[in-house]
PDB file of C-alpha atoms in Angstrom:
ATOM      1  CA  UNK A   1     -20.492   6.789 -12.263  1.00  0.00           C
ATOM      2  CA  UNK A   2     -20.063  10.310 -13.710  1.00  0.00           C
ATOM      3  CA  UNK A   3     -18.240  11.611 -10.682  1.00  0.00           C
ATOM      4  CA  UNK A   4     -15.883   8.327 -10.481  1.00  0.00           C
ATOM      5  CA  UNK A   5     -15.018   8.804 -14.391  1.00  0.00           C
ATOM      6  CA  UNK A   6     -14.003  12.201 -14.097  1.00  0.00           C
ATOM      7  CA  UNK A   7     -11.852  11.116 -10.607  1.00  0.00           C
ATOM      8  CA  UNK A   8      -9.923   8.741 -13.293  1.00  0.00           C
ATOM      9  CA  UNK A   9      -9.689  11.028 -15.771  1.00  0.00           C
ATOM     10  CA  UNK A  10      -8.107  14.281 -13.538  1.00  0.00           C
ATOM     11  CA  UNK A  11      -5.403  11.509 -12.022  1.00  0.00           C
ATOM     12  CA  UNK A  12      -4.979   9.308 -15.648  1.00  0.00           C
ATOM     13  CA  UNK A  13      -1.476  11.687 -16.358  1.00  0.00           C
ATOM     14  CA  UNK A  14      -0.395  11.290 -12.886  1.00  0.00           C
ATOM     15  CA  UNK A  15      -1.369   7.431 -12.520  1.00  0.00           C
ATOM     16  CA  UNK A  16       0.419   7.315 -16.354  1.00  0.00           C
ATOM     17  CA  UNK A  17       3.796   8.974 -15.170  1.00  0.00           C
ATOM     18  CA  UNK A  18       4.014   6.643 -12.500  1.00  0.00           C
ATOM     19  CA  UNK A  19       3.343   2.998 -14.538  1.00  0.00           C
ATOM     20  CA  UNK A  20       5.595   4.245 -16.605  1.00  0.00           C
ATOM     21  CA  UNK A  21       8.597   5.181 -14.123  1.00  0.00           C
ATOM     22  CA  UNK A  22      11.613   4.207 -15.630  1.00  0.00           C
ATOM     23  CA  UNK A  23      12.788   2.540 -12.071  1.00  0.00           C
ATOM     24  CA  UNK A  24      10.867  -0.605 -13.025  1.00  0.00           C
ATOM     25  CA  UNK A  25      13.463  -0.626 -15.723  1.00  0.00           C
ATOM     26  CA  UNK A  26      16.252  -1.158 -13.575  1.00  0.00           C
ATOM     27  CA  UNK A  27      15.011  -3.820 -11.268  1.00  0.00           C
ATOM     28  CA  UNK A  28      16.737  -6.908 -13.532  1.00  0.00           C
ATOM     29  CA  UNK A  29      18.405  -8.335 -10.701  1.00  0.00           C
ATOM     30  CA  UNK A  30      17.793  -9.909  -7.566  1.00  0.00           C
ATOM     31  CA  UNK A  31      20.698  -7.475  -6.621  1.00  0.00           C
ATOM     32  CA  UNK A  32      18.798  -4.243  -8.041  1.00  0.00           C
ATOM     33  CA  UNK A  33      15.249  -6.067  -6.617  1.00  0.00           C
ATOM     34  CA  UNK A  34      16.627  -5.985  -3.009  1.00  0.00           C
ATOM     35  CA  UNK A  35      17.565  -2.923  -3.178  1.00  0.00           C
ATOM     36  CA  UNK A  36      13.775  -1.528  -4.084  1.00  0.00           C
ATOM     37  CA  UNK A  37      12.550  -3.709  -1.245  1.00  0.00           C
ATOM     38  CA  UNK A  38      15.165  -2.005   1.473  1.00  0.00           C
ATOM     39  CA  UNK A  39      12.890   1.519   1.188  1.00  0.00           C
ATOM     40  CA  UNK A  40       9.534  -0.280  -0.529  1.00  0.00           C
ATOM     41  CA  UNK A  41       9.071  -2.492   2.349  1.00  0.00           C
ATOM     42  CA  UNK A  42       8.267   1.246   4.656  1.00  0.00           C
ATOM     43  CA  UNK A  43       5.105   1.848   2.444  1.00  0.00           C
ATOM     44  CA  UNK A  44       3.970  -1.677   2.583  1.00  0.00           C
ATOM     45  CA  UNK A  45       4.456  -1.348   6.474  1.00  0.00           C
ATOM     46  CA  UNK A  46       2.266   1.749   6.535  1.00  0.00           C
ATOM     47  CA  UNK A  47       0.090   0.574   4.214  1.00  0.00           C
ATOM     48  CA  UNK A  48      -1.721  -1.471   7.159  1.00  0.00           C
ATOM     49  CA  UNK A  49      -2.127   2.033   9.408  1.00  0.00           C
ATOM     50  CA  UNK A  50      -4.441   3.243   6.558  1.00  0.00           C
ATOM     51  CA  UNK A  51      -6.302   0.258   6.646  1.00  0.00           C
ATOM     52  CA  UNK A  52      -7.073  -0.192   9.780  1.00  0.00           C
ATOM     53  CA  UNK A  53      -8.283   3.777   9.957  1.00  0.00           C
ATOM     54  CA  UNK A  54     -10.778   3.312   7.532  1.00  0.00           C
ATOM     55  CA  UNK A  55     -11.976  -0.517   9.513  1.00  0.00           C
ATOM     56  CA  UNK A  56     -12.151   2.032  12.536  1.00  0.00           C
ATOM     57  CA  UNK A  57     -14.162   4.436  10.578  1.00  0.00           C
ATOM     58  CA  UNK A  58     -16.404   1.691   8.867  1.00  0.00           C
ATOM     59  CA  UNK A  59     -16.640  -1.157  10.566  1.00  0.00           C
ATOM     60  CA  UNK A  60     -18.279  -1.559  14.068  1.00  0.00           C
ATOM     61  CA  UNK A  61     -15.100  -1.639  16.539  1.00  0.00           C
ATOM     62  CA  UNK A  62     -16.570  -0.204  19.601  1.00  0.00           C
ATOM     63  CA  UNK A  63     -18.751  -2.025  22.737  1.00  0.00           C
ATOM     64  CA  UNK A  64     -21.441  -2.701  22.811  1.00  0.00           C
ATOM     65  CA  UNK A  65     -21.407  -3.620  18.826  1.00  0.00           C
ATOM     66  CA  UNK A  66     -23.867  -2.014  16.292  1.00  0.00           C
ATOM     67  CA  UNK A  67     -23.963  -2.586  13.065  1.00  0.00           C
ATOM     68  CA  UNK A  68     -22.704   0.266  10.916  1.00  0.00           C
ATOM     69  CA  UNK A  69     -24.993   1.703   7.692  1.00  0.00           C
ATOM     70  CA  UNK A  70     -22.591   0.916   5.089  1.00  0.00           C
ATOM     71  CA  UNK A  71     -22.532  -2.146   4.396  1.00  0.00           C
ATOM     72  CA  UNK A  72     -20.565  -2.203   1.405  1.00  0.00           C
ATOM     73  CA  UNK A  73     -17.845  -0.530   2.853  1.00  0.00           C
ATOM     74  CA  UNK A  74     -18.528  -2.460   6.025  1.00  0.00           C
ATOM     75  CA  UNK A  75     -17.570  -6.023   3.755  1.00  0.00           C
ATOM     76  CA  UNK A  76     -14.499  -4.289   1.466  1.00  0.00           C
ATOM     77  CA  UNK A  77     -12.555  -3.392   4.118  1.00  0.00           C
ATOM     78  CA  UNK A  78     -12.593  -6.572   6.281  1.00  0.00           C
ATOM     79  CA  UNK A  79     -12.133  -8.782   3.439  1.00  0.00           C
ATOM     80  CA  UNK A  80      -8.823  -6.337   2.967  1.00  0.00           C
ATOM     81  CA  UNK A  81      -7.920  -6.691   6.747  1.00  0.00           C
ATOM     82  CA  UNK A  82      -8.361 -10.133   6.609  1.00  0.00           C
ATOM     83  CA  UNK A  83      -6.489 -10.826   3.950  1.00  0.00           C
ATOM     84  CA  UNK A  84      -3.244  -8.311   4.476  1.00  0.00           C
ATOM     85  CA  UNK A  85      -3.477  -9.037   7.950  1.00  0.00           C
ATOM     86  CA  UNK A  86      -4.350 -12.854   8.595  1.00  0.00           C
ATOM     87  CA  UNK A  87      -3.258 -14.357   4.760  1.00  0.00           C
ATOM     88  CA  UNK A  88      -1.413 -17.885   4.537  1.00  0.00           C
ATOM     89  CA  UNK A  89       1.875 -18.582   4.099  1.00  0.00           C
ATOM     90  CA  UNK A  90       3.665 -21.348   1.127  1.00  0.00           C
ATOM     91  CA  UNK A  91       3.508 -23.590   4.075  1.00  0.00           C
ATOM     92  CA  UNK A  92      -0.191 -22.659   5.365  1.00  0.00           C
ATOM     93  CA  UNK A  93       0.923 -20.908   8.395  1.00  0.00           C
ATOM     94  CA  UNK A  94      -1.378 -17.482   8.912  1.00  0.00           C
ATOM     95  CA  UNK A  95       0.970 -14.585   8.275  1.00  0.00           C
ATOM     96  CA  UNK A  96       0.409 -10.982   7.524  1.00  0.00           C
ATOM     97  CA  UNK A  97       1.754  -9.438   3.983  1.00  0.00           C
ATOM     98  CA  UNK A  98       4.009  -7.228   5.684  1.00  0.00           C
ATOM     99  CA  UNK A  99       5.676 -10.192   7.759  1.00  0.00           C
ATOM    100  CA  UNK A 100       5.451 -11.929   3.888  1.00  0.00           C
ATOM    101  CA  UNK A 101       7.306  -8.851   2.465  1.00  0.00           C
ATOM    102  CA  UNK A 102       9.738  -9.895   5.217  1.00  0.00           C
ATOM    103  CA  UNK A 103      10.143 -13.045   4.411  1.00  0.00           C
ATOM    104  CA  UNK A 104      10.656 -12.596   0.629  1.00  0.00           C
ATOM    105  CA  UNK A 105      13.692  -9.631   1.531  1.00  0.00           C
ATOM    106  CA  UNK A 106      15.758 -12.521   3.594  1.00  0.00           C
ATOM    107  CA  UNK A 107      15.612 -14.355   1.018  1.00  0.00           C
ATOM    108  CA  UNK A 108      16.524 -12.557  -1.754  1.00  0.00           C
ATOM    109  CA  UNK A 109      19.686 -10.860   0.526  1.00  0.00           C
ATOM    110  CA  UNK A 110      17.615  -7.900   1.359  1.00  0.00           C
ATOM    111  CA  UNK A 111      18.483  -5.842   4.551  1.00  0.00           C
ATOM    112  CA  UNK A 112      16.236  -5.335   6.764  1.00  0.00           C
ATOM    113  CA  UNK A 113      17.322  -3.921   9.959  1.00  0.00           C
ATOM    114  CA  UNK A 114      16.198  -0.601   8.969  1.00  0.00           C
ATOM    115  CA  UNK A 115      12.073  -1.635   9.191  1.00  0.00           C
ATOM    116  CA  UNK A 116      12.602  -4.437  12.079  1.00  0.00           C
ATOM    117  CA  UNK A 117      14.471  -1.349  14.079  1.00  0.00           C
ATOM    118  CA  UNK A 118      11.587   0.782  13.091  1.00  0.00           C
ATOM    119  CA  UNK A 119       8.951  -1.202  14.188  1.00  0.00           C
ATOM    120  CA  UNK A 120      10.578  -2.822  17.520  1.00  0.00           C
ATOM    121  CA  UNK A 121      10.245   1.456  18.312  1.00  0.00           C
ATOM    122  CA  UNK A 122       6.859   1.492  17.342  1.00  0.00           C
ATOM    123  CA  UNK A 123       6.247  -1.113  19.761  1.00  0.00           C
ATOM    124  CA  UNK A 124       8.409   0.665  22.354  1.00  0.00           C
ATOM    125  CA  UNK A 125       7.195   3.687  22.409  1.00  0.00           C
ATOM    126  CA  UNK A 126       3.657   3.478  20.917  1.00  0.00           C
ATOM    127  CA  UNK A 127       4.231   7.067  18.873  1.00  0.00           C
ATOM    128  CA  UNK A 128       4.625   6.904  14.893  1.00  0.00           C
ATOM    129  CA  UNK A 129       6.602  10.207  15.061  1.00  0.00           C
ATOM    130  CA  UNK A 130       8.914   9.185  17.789  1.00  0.00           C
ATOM    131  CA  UNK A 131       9.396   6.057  16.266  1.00  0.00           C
ATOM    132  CA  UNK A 132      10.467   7.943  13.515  1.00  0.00           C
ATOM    133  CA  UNK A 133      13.312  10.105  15.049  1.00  0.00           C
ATOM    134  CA  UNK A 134      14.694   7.078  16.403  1.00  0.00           C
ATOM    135  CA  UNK A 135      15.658   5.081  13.440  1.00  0.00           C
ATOM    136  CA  UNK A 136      17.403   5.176  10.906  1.00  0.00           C
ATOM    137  CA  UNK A 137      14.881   5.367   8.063  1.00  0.00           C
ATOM    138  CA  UNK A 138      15.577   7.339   4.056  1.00  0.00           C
ATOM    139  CA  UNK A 139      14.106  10.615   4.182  1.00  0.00           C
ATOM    140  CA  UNK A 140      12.405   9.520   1.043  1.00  0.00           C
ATOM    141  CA  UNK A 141      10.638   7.029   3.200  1.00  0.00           C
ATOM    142  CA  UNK A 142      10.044   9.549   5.911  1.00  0.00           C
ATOM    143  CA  UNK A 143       8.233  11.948   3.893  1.00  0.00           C
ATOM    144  CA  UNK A 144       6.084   8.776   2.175  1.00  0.00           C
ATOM    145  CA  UNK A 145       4.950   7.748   5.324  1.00  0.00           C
ATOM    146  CA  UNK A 146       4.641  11.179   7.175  1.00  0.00           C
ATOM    147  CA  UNK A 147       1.972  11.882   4.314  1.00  0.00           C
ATOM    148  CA  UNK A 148      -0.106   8.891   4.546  1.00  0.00           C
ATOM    149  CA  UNK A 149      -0.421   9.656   8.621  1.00  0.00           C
ATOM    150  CA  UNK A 150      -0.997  12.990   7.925  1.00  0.00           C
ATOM    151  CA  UNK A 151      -3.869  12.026   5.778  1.00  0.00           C
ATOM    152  CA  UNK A 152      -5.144   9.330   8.815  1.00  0.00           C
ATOM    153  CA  UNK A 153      -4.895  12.456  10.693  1.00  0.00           C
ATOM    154  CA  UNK A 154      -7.789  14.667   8.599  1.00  0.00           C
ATOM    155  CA  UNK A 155     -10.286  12.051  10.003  1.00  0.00           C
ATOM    156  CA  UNK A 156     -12.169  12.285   6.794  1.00  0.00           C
ATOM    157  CA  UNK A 157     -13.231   9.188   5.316  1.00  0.00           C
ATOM    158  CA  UNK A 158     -13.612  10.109   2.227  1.00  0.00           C
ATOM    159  CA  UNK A 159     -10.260  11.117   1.723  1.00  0.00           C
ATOM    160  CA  UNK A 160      -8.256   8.030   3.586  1.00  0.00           C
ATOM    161  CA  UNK A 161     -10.644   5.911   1.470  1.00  0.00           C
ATOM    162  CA  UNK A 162      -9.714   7.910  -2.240  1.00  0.00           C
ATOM    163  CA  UNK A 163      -5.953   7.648  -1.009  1.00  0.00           C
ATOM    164  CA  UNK A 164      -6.685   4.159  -0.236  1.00  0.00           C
ATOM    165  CA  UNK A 165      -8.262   2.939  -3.670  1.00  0.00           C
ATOM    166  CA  UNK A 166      -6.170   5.326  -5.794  1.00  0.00           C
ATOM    167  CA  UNK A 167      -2.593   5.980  -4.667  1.00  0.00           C
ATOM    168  CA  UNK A 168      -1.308   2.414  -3.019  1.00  0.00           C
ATOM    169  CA  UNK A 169      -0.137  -1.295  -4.177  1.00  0.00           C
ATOM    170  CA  UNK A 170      -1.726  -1.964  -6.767  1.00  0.00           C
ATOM    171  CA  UNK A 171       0.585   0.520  -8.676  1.00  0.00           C
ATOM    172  CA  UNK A 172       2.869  -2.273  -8.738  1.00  0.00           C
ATOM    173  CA  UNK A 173       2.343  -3.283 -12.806  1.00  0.00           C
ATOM    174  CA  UNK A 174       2.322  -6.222 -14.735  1.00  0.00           C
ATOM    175  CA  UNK A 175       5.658  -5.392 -16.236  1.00  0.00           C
ATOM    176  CA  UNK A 176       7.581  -5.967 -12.328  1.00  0.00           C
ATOM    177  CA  UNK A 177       5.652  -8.792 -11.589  1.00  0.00           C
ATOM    178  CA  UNK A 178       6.670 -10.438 -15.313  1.00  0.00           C
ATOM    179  CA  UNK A 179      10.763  -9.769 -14.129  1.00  0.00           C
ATOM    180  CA  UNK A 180      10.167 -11.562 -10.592  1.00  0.00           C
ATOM    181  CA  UNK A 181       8.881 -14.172 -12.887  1.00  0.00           C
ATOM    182  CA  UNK A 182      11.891 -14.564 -15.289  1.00  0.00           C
ATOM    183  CA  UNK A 183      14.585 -14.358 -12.566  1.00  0.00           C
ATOM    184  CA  UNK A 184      12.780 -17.102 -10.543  1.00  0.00           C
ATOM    185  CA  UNK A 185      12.787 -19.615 -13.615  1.00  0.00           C
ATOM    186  CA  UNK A 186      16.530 -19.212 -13.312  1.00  0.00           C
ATOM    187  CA  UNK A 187      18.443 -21.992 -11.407  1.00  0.00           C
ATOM    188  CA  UNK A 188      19.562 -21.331  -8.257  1.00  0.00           C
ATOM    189  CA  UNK A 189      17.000 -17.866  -7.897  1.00  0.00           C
ATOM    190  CA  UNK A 190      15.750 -16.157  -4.860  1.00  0.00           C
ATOM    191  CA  UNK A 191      12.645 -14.520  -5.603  1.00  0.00           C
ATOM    192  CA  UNK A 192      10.351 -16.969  -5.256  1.00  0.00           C
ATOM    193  CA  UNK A 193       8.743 -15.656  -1.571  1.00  0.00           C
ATOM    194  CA  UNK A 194       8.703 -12.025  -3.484  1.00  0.00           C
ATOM    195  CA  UNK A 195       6.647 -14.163  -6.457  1.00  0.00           C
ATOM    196  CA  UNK A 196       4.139 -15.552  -3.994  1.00  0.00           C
ATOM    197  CA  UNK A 197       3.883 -12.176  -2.245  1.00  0.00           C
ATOM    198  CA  UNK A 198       2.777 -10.761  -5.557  1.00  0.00           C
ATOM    199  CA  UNK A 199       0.511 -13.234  -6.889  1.00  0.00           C
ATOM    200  CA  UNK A 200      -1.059 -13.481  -3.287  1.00  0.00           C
ATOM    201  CA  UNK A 201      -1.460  -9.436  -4.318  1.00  0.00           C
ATOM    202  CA  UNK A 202      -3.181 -10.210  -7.138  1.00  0.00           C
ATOM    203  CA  UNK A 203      -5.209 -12.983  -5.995  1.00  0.00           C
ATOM    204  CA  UNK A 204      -6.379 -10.777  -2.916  1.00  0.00           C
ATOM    205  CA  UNK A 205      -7.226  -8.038  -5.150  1.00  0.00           C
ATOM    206  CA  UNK A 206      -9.150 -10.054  -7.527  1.00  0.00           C
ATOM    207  CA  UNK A 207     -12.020  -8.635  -9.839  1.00  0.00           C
ATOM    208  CA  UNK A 208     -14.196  -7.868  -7.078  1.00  0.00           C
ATOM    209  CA  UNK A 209     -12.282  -5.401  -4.562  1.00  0.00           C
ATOM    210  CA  UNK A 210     -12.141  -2.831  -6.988  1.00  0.00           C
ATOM    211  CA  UNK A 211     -15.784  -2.485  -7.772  1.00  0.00           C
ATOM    212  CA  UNK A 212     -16.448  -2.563  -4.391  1.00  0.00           C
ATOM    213  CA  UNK A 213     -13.971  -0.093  -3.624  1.00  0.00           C
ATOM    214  CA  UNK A 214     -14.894   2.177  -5.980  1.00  0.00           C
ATOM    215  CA  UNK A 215     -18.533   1.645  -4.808  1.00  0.00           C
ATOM    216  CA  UNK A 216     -17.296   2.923  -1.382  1.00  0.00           C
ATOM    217  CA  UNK A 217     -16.117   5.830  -2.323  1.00  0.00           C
ATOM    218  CA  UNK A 218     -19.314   6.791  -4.588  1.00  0.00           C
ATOM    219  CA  UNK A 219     -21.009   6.293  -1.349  1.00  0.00           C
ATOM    220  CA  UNK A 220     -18.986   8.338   0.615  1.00  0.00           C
ATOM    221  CA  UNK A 221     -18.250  10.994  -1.905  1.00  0.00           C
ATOM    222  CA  UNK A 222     -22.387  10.905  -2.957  1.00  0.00           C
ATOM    223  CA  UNK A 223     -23.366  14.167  -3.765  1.00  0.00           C
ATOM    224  CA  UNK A 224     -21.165  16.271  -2.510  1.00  0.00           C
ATOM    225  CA  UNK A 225     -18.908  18.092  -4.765  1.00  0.00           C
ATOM    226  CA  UNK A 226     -16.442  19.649  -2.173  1.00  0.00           C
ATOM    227  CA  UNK A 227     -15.852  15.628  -0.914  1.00  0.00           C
ATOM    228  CA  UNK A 228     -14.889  14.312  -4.730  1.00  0.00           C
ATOM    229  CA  UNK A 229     -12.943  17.614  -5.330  1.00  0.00           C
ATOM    230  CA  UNK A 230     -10.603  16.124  -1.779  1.00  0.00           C
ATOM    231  CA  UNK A 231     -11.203  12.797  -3.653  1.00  0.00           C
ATOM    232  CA  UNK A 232      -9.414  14.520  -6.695  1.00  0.00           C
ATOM    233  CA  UNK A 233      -6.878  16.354  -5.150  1.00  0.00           C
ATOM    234  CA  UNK A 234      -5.426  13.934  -2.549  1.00  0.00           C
ATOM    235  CA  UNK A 235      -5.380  10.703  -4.700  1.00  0.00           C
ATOM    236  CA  UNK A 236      -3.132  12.930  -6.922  1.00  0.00           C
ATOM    237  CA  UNK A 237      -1.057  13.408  -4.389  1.00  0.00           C
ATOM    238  CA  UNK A 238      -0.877  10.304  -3.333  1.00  0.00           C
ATOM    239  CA  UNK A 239       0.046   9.337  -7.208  1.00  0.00           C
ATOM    240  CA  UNK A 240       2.891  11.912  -6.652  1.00  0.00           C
ATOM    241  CA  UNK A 241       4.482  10.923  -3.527  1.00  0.00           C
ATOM    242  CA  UNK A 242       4.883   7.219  -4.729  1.00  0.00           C
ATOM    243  CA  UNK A 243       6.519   9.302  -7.962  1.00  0.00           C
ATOM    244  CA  UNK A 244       9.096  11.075  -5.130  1.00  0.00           C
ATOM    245  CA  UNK A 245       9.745   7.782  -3.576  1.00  0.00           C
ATOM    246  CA  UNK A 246      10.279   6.111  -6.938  1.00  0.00           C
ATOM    247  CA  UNK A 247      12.530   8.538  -7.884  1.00  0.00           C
ATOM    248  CA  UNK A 248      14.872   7.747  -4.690  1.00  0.00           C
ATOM    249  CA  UNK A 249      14.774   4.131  -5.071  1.00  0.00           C
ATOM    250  CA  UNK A 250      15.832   4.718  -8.829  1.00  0.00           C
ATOM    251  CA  UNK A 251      18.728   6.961  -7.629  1.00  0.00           C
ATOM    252  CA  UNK A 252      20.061   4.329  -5.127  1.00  0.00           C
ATOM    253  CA  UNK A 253      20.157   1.379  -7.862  1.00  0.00           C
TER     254      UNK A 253
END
């Protein structure tokens, strides 16, 4: 675990600035909550592209099926698909998180023309980038997601997988999760979908994806100093552009 230690370590300042970001601050109403979801709700969107790279890269997708060699990685990442992709509803209906995420921003008052827009082009035209210069999405946004495609686009496991484990949603802390919690005890609140999408968060991450995750990218770091130096490098990055788009949000609350 020497190699994983120092990974923490080199990002711990980063990871630090960012738990600490004094947006979280600001979100004490449903008002200021909404707001964060209108540009968050692009990085849990993309969130599922990176996903789904690394089930292409690790999991056996291809006919005829063979079974693929890592079979840690192999489990991780469908348990992750499965549940981001095919979770449950309040009602029991199978939904995805994003269409959760959705759900939760109607409710509180949230716009969101902006990401239904978005992806209605996706679907359209099949092309992220064109998809991209035909809505009407924050440049802060833009620049979020044009760096976790470009990192799909190295085709390097290693690093999709670092920026994977490292740099996404479960940077959301404790100390968010606590104000959902207080504004839905009030009468009359409307954060109670945005509740259940966080706990569901939780729940899915549980005390065993992490291990496993940060088994998979021991494995696919192993000995090779050159892969946990990328490991290093782009998690950090990663750290930084959620610090950019942070930084937006905060400035349109």
């Amino acid at each position: 675990m020497k190699n994983i230690d120092n990974l923490l370590n080199s990002i711990s300042e980063t990871r630090k600035e960012l738990l600490n970001h004094p947006l979280y601050g600001r979100l004490n109403s449903e008002q200021a909550i909404a707001k964060f979801m209108e540009t968050h709700v692009f990085a849990v969107w993309d969130f599922m592209s990176l996903v789904k790279a690394l089930q292409i890269d690790l999991t056996s997708v291809k006919l005829p099926w063979v079974p693929t060699k890592d079979n840690v990685s192999r489990r991780l990442i469908n348990e992750i698909v499965l549940g981001e992709e095919s979770d449950i509803d309040q009602d029991e209906n199978p939904t995805s998180h994003y269409e959760l995420y959705l759900e939760a921003m109607e409710t509180i008052g949230a716009d969101t023309g902006k990401i239904k827009n978005f992806v209605a082009n996706i679907i359209d035209c099949n092309d992220y980038k064109l998809a991209v210069s035909k809505s009407d999405i924050p440049d802060a946004a833009i620049d979020f997601m044009n760096f976790t495609f470009d990192i799909i686009d190295t085709k390097k496991t290693h690093i999709i997988a670092s920026v994977f484990t490292f740099g996404r949603e479960d940077l959301i802390p404790d100390m968010f999760i606590n104000i959902v919690k207080s504004l839905n005890e009030k009468p009359g609140s409307k954060t109670n979908d945005l509740l259940y999408y966080l706990e569901r968060h939780i729940e899915m991450d549980g005390d065993e994806h992490g291990p496993m995750a940060l088994k998979m990218i021991s494995g696919l770091c192993a000995d090779n100093q050159e892969k946990w130096d990328d490991a290093i490098k782009f998690s950090k990055e990663a750290l930084k552009q959620r610090i950019k788009l942070w930084d937006y949000i905060n400035s349109q609350i």
